[in-house]
Amino acid sequence: QTRLLVSLSPGMGKTVVVSEFLRYLRTYGEKGSNLNTLIVAPKALHYVWKQHIEKYLGITPTIRSYGFVGGVEVTNIQHISKVDFVTDVDVLIVDESIQLKNKDSQNYRIIKDLLSICESVYFLSGSPYSKNISDLWAQLNLLYPGIFTSYWDFAKIFCEVKIDRYGWKVDSYPCQSTIQESREELLKKVLRPFVFFAHIDDYVSLPEYQETVLEIEPSVIQE
């Protein structure tokens, strides 16, 4: 699919999955190694993406440039407005797409404007909604604007919508209640064509976490 929200719970290896996918596209895709890729991720994760791109693709990505001329680049949402896009983006990857949950936010508007020059778009998230399921709407609207057109229709289906003297209020049903569980099951069925869900608890064959403690001497500055 050329547009997809990939929701892999923490520990499932989103960066590994995407790095392997990019290697596949650069090997067997139409554009091959000329595939222009932009990875948008929180600044704190840039070193992780750099390591994975170097390992899986064998190239060193550009980090937060001021002119996108192609290749593979890693940047963050706040930096995009400073970039001069000399060429279009073949593949846009937005990591931690929950940053886009607010349809009225600047992050949402920046990515929406960027989509006009992007061919394929993939959103990644360990947890695509936090307060309630309606957090998903803005992400889905960016990916599929012709399908997810109404925020309130989406909220009424998956959330508890109330009207008080201050206006409309969207909230989750009580946690672990029957109605909340039924809404989450409905969510997975309805969004199957648009979202790939995988939760670590569903893959019991994964090995247990192994904890390793590394003793690291403090630097001179730290001392």
Short mmCIF file of C-alpha atoms in Angstrom, two decimals:
data_model
loop_
_atom_site.label_atom_id
_atom_site.label_comp_id
_atom_site.label_asym_id
_atom_site.label_seq_id
_atom_site.Cartn_x
_atom_site.Cartn_y
_atom_site.Cartn_z
CA GLN A 1 0.00 0.00 0.00
CA THR A 2 1.19 3.50 -0.75
CA ARG A 3 -0.43 4.93 2.39
CA LEU A 4 -0.64 3.14 5.70
CA LEU A 5 -0.58 3.67 9.46
CA VAL A 6 1.65 1.03 11.04
CA SER A 7 0.91 0.56 14.74
CA LEU A 8 3.48 -1.73 16.35
CA SER A 9 3.58 -1.75 20.13
CA PRO A 10 6.90 -0.85 21.82
CA GLY A 11 9.40 -3.69 21.44
CA MET A 12 8.12 -4.82 18.02
CA GLY A 13 10.86 -2.98 16.14
CA LYS A 14 9.30 -0.21 14.03
CA THR A 15 12.65 1.13 12.86
CA VAL A 16 13.86 -2.35 11.90
CA VAL A 17 10.67 -3.09 9.94
CA VAL A 18 10.85 0.20 8.04
CA SER A 19 14.59 -0.03 7.40
CA GLU A 20 14.10 -3.50 5.93
CA PHE A 21 11.19 -2.19 3.85
CA LEU A 22 13.33 0.66 2.48
CA ARG A 23 16.09 -1.78 1.61
CA TYR A 24 13.53 -3.86 -0.31
CA LEU A 25 12.27 -0.80 -2.22
CA ARG A 26 15.80 0.33 -3.07
CA THR A 27 16.64 -3.18 -4.30
CA TYR A 28 13.49 -4.18 -6.19
CA GLY A 29 11.49 -0.97 -6.62
CA GLU A 30 11.17 1.02 -9.82
CA LYS A 31 13.44 3.84 -8.66
CA GLY A 32 15.98 1.60 -6.95
CA SER A 33 18.75 3.45 -5.16
CA ASN A 34 17.37 6.75 -6.52
CA LEU A 35 14.41 6.49 -4.12
CA ASN A 36 14.06 9.83 -2.32
CA THR A 37 13.13 9.16 1.30
CA LEU A 38 12.30 11.59 4.09
CA ILE A 39 12.02 10.27 7.64
CA VAL A 40 10.33 12.64 10.08
CA ALA A 41 10.95 11.66 13.70
CA PRO A 42 11.41 13.33 17.08
CA LYS A 43 14.91 14.76 17.34
CA ALA A 44 15.83 12.38 20.16
CA LEU A 45 15.36 9.40 17.81
CA HIS A 46 17.54 10.66 14.97
CA TYR A 47 20.62 8.73 16.12
CA VAL A 48 18.55 5.52 16.20
CA TRP A 49 17.35 6.07 12.64
CA LYS A 50 20.88 6.92 11.50
CA GLN A 51 22.20 3.63 12.94
CA HIS A 52 19.46 1.57 11.28
CA ILE A 53 19.79 3.26 7.88
CA GLU A 54 23.55 2.68 7.95
CA LYS A 55 23.08 -0.95 8.97
CA TYR A 56 20.28 -1.94 6.59
CA LEU A 57 20.86 0.37 3.61
CA GLY A 58 24.61 0.76 3.84
CA ILE A 59 24.44 4.54 3.51
CA THR A 60 24.68 7.46 5.91
CA PRO A 61 21.51 9.59 5.84
CA THR A 62 21.51 13.36 5.81
CA ILE A 63 20.39 14.83 9.14
CA ARG A 64 18.25 18.00 9.23
CA SER A 65 19.49 19.71 6.08
CA TYR A 66 18.13 23.02 4.78
CA GLY A 67 17.71 21.73 1.23
CA PHE A 68 16.15 18.38 0.36
CA VAL A 69 17.87 17.23 -2.84
CA GLY A 70 16.97 13.54 -2.60
CA GLY A 71 18.57 10.47 -1.07
CA VAL A 72 17.67 9.56 2.49
CA GLU A 73 17.19 12.28 5.06
CA VAL A 74 16.15 12.30 8.71
CA THR A 75 14.52 15.41 10.14
CA ASN A 76 11.88 16.54 12.63
CA ILE A 77 8.55 18.29 12.11
CA GLN A 78 9.71 21.61 13.52
CA HIS A 79 12.59 21.74 11.02
CA ILE A 80 10.50 21.05 7.89
CA SER A 81 9.39 24.67 7.48
CA LYS A 82 13.08 25.65 7.13
CA VAL A 83 13.76 23.18 4.30
CA ASP A 84 13.84 24.07 0.61
CA PHE A 85 12.49 21.04 -1.25
CA VAL A 86 14.40 20.90 -4.52
CA THR A 87 12.79 17.59 -5.45
CA ASP A 88 9.68 15.61 -4.53
CA VAL A 89 9.62 12.93 -1.83
CA ASP A 90 9.08 9.36 -3.04
CA VAL A 91 8.59 7.92 0.44
CA LEU A 92 7.63 9.92 3.53
CA ILE A 93 7.85 8.17 6.89
CA VAL A 94 6.51 9.90 9.99
CA ASP A 95 7.61 8.24 13.21
CA GLU A 96 5.59 8.71 16.41
CA SER A 97 2.63 9.96 14.39
CA ILE A 98 0.68 10.57 17.61
CA GLN A 99 2.33 14.01 17.36
CA LEU A 100 -0.32 14.69 14.72
CA LYS A 101 -3.36 13.77 16.83
CA ASN A 102 -4.50 17.39 17.23
CA LYS A 103 -6.22 18.45 14.00
CA ASP A 104 -5.79 22.09 14.99
CA SER A 105 -2.05 21.88 15.72
CA GLN A 106 0.85 23.31 13.75
CA ASN A 107 2.35 19.80 13.40
CA TYR A 108 -0.81 18.65 11.59
CA ARG A 109 -0.72 21.62 9.21
CA ILE A 110 2.99 21.19 8.43
CA ILE A 111 2.59 17.53 7.48
CA LYS A 112 -0.60 18.27 5.52
CA ASP A 113 1.25 20.84 3.41
CA LEU A 114 4.17 18.43 2.92
CA LEU A 115 1.93 15.64 1.60
CA SER A 116 1.37 17.50 -1.66
CA ILE A 117 4.89 16.56 -2.83
CA CYS A 118 4.92 13.02 -1.41
CA GLU A 119 4.12 9.87 -3.37
CA SER A 120 3.99 7.18 -0.65
CA VAL A 121 3.28 7.98 3.02
CA TYR A 122 3.67 5.77 6.09
CA PHE A 123 2.88 6.76 9.67
CA LEU A 124 4.45 4.79 12.53
CA SER A 125 3.29 4.65 16.12
CA GLY A 126 3.70 2.45 19.16
CA SER A 127 0.45 3.87 20.50
CA PRO A 128 -1.49 5.96 17.95
CA TYR A 129 -3.98 7.26 20.53
CA SER A 130 -3.62 8.24 24.17
CA LYS A 131 -6.64 10.06 25.62
CA ASN A 132 -9.22 8.27 23.47
CA ILE A 133 -9.67 6.68 20.04
CA SER A 134 -10.56 10.03 18.45
CA ASP A 135 -6.81 10.84 18.57
CA LEU A 136 -6.57 8.60 15.51
CA TRP A 137 -8.78 10.73 13.30
CA ALA A 138 -6.26 13.43 12.39
CA GLN A 139 -3.69 10.80 11.40
CA LEU A 140 -6.23 8.93 9.27
CA ASN A 141 -7.49 12.16 7.74
CA LEU A 142 -3.97 13.01 6.57
CA LEU A 143 -3.51 9.57 5.03
CA TYR A 144 -7.03 9.15 3.60
CA PRO A 145 -8.71 12.58 3.40
CA GLY A 146 -11.42 11.31 1.05
CA ILE A 147 -12.51 8.58 3.48
CA PHE A 148 -12.07 10.06 6.96
CA THR A 149 -13.81 13.35 6.32
CA SER A 150 -15.72 14.04 9.54
CA TYR A 151 -14.07 14.13 12.95
CA TRP A 152 -17.39 14.12 14.79
CA ASP A 153 -18.77 11.12 12.88
CA PHE A 154 -15.61 9.20 13.78
CA ALA A 155 -15.80 10.28 17.43
CA LYS A 156 -19.47 9.31 17.75
CA ILE A 157 -18.73 5.77 16.56
CA PHE A 158 -15.70 5.03 18.72
CA CYS A 159 -16.00 7.37 21.71
CA GLU A 160 -18.48 8.70 24.22
CA VAL A 161 -19.66 12.09 23.00
CA LYS A 162 -21.52 14.32 25.43
CA ILE A 163 -22.99 17.80 25.18
CA ASP A 164 -22.94 20.10 28.19
CA ARG A 165 -23.25 23.85 28.64
CA TYR A 166 -19.65 24.30 27.42
CA GLY A 167 -20.20 22.40 24.18
CA TRP A 168 -19.28 18.95 22.83
CA LYS A 169 -17.02 16.70 24.88
CA VAL A 170 -15.29 13.54 23.61
CA ASP A 171 -14.15 10.91 26.09
CA SER A 172 -13.37 7.21 26.32
CA TYR A 173 -15.76 4.70 27.79
CA PRO A 174 -14.64 3.29 31.17
CA CYS A 175 -11.38 1.36 30.79
CA GLN A 176 -11.83 -2.42 30.37
CA SER A 177 -15.60 -1.99 30.27
CA THR A 178 -17.57 -4.15 27.85
CA ILE A 179 -18.49 -1.21 25.64
CA GLN A 180 -14.87 0.05 25.50
CA GLU A 181 -13.61 -3.41 24.53
CA SER A 182 -16.31 -3.69 21.86
CA ARG A 183 -15.30 -0.29 20.42
CA GLU A 184 -11.66 -1.38 20.27
CA GLU A 185 -12.60 -4.61 18.51
CA LEU A 186 -14.75 -2.64 16.06
CA LEU A 187 -11.83 -0.28 15.51
CA LYS A 188 -9.55 -3.15 14.43
CA LYS A 189 -12.15 -4.51 12.01
CA VAL A 190 -13.10 -1.18 10.45
CA LEU A 191 -9.53 0.06 10.10
CA ARG A 192 -8.00 -3.18 8.82
CA PRO A 193 -7.57 -1.78 5.26
CA PHE A 194 -6.00 1.41 6.58
CA VAL A 195 -4.00 0.46 9.70
CA PHE A 196 -1.70 -2.46 10.46
CA PHE A 197 -2.07 -3.29 14.15
CA ALA A 198 0.34 -5.64 15.93
CA HIS A 199 0.61 -5.90 19.71
CA ILE A 200 3.52 -7.57 21.44
CA ASP A 201 1.18 -9.64 23.65
CA ASP A 202 -0.18 -11.34 20.50
CA TYR A 203 3.25 -12.74 19.67
CA VAL A 204 4.04 -15.06 22.55
CA SER A 205 6.91 -16.70 20.66
CA LEU A 206 9.07 -13.59 21.09
CA PRO A 207 11.97 -14.13 23.51
CA GLU A 208 11.88 -12.63 26.98
CA TYR A 209 13.61 -9.33 27.60
CA GLN A 210 17.20 -9.71 28.74
CA GLU A 211 18.58 -6.96 30.92
CA THR A 212 22.26 -6.10 30.69
CA VAL A 213 23.91 -3.62 33.03
CA LEU A 214 26.88 -1.73 31.61
CA GLU A 215 29.22 0.05 34.00
CA ILE A 216 30.27 3.28 32.26
CA GLU A 217 32.88 5.53 33.83
CA PRO A 218 31.84 9.19 34.03
CA SER A 219 33.64 11.66 31.79
CA VAL A 220 35.91 14.37 33.13
CA ILE A 221 33.19 16.96 32.63
CA GLN A 222 30.66 14.79 34.50
CA GLU A 223 33.09 14.30 37.41
#
